[in-house]
Steps between C-alpha positions, in 0.01 A plus 500: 500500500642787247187608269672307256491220666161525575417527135723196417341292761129634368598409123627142602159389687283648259709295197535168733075553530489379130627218324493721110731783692812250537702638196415849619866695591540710755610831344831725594317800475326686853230669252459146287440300846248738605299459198512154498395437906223762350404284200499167739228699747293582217448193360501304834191335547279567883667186645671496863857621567707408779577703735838570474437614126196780640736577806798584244251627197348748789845606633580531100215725410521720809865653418348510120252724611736725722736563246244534251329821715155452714264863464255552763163643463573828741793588304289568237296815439125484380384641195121526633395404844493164580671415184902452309659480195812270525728392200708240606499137582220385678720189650681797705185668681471425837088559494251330667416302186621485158247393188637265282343474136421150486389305225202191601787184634570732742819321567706761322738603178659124370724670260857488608568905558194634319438897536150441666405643914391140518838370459720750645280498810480108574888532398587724796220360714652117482351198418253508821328675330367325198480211743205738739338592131549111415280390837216808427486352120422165677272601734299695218508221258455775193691711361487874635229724331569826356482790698532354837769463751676317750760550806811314554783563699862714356745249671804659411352841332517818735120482472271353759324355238384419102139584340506279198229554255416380123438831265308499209717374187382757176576301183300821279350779561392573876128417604291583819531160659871543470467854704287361726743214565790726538320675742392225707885425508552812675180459716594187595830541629400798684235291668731248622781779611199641716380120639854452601581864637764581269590863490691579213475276156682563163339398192690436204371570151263183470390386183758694287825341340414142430164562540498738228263746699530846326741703771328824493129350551638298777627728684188700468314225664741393747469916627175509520453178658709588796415864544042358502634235710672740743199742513305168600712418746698799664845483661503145466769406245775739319593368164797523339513479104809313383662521174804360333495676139544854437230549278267331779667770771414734201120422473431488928664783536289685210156377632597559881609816489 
């Protein structure tokens, strides 16, 4: 199959899945089909797919990622021992694990295209992976607390594998419990890098964006975390600080210089 007809073939099982999709049209345009096989992964439930769909999905996803660029860790230079500064898009790094700002389903972003880590990364990931989040959500019977963290698999990310944990959401101004969560984000994931011998990790900026966490502050705490958490526990993880924004780049850059 052409890319194309990948895509075409991924579009018409996803709208054969459900009955309300039947006056859905396929569109003309390459950029228009792309969003819309996007839109049908984000709002597809964590219910089987054949195998043929996840054989062709994978193959999909896989030239996706190669034309869209895949950075690896050694390429880039650190800023401080044992730690990076990275602007670019996280779905791209080929580290040992990537953190994904969750929120407490766990099962990822259900807006069609939204902006959010959570949905680019189970976007480019495939839908094995909100299926794997789907069977840890059932096994836990509760939603995931704040400040903690879980592992999954990257499927079809050039990661090894995806730290998901739930930051603190700020609705006014900041308080201690929501520092202390934020750091126990950090903690945690660093935690279950080290109980699963992962080497290098790249945290995004949790808590900020949707989460309305004040960018500055975070970034503050997300710093400090890692560099306590590194004195604790020498030359076992390197940590790579990922940002998307310029004004993000702007602020890490500032405090780790």
């Amino acid at each position: 199959m052409t890319q194309e007809e990948q895509l075409d073939f991924l579009i018409h099982y996803l709208l054969n899945e459900r009955e309300e999709y039947k006056d859905i049209q396929m569109p003309d345009d390459l950029s228009e089909k792309q969003r819309l096989l996007r839109s049908l992964m984000n709002v597809r439930p964590p219910i089987p797919a054949r195998e043929d769909f996840l054989k062709v999905q994978d193959a999909y996803l896989q030239e996706r990622l190669a034309q869209r660029g895949i950075t690896k860790p050694e390429d880039l230079t650190p800023v401080q021992p044992g730690r990076y500064l990275w602007q670019g898009d996280i779905t791209t790094l080929a580290a040992d694990a990537i953190v994904n700002a969750a929120n407490s389903q766990m099962l990822g972003c259900f807006v069609p295209c939204h902006g959010c880590i959570d949905n680019a990364i189970h976007t480019y990931a495939g839908v094995q992976l909100r299926m794997e989040c789907a069977r840890i959500m059932a096994r836990q019977k509760k939603e995931e607390p704040t400040g903690k963290a879980k592992i999954t698999k990257a499927y079809n990310l050039p990661c090894r594998y995806v730290l998901h944990t739930v930051g603190p959401v700020i609705y006014g101004a900041v308080t201690q419990t929501d520092r202390e969560l934020l750091i126990s984000c950090y903690r945690s994931c660093l935690e279950l890098a080290k109980d699963n011998k992962l080497r290098k990790i790249a945290f995004c900026c949790i808590s900020t964006g949707e989460f309305h966490f004040p960018n500055e502050l975070a970034a503050e705490i997300a710093i400090q975390t890692v560099k306590t958490w590194q004195q604790q526990n020498p030359e076992q993880i390197e940590v790579i600080f990922n940002v998307f924004k310029d004004s993000d780049y702007e602020i890490y850059r500032h405090l780790l210089r």
